[in-house]
Amino acid sequence: MGSLSPWHWAILAVVVILLFGAKKLPDAARSLGKSMRIFKSEMREMQSESKPEAPSIATPVTPAVVPQPVQSERVDPPAATEQGHTEARPA
């Protein structure tokens, strides 16, 4: 009961061809192949980046730069005067 017989595969193929059409299936297969190649190359690149490289003897080791905190000054908005005040107030 767990496996599909050849008749099941044939019926499945006919249904897929009827649903998607014979013209779109090759394009879909090409697109799937390109996507798989891109995915595999990205996975290989991620694996190669995660492996630490041994430092070479010719490369000088520089000390890590420690970021310094930035001092900021509080700037108060200009005080509103009664004469120049144009903002509407609730009654």
Coordinates of C-alpha atoms in Angstrom, one line a residue, residues 12-72:
L12 CA -0.4 11.3 -12.1
A13 CA 1.6 12.3 -15.2
V14 CA -1.5 12.7 -17.3
V15 CA -3.1 14.9 -14.6
V16 CA 0.0 17.1 -14.4
I17 CA 0.2 17.5 -18.2
L18 CA -3.5 18.4 -18.3
L19 CA -3.2 20.9 -15.4
F20 CA 0.0 22.7 -16.6
G21 CA 0.0 22.1 -20.3
A22 CA 2.8 20.5 -22.4
K23 CA 4.3 24.0 -23.2
K24 CA 4.8 25.1 -19.6
L25 CA 6.3 21.9 -18.3
P26 CA 9.8 22.3 -20.0
D27 CA 10.0 25.9 -18.8
A28 CA 9.1 24.9 -15.3
A29 CA 11.7 22.1 -15.3
R30 CA 14.4 24.6 -16.6
S31 CA 13.4 27.1 -13.9
L32 CA 13.6 24.4 -11.2
G33 CA 17.0 23.3 -12.4
K34 CA 18.4 26.9 -12.4
S35 CA 17.0 27.4 -8.9
M36 CA 18.6 24.2 -7.6
R37 CA 22.0 25.2 -9.1
I38 CA 21.8 28.6 -7.5
F39 CA 20.8 27.1 -4.2
K40 CA 23.7 24.6 -4.3
S41 CA 26.2 27.3 -5.1
E42 CA 25.0 29.5 -2.3
M43 CA 25.2 26.6 0.2
R44 CA 28.7 25.8 -0.9
E45 CA 29.7 29.5 -0.5
M46 CA 28.1 29.6 3.0
Q47 CA 30.0 26.5 4.0
S48 CA 33.3 27.9 2.7
E49 CA 32.7 31.2 4.6
S50 CA 32.0 29.4 7.9
K51 CA 35.3 27.5 7.8
P52 CA 38.0 29.6 9.6
E53 CA 41.1 30.2 7.5
A54 CA 44.5 29.9 9.1
P55 CA 46.3 33.2 9.2
S56 CA 49.4 33.3 7.0
I57 CA 52.8 34.2 8.3
A58 CA 53.1 37.2 6.0
T59 CA 49.9 38.7 7.2
P60 CA 50.5 41.0 10.2
V61 CA 48.0 40.7 13.0
T62 CA 46.4 44.0 13.9
P63 CA 44.8 44.6 17.3
A64 CA 41.1 44.9 17.3
V65 CA 39.7 48.4 17.4
V66 CA 37.5 49.0 20.4
P67 CA 34.7 51.4 19.6
Q68 CA 34.5 54.5 21.8
P69 CA 31.1 55.7 23.2
V70 CA 29.8 58.9 21.6
Q71 CA 28.9 61.7 23.9
S72 CA 25.8 63.6 22.9

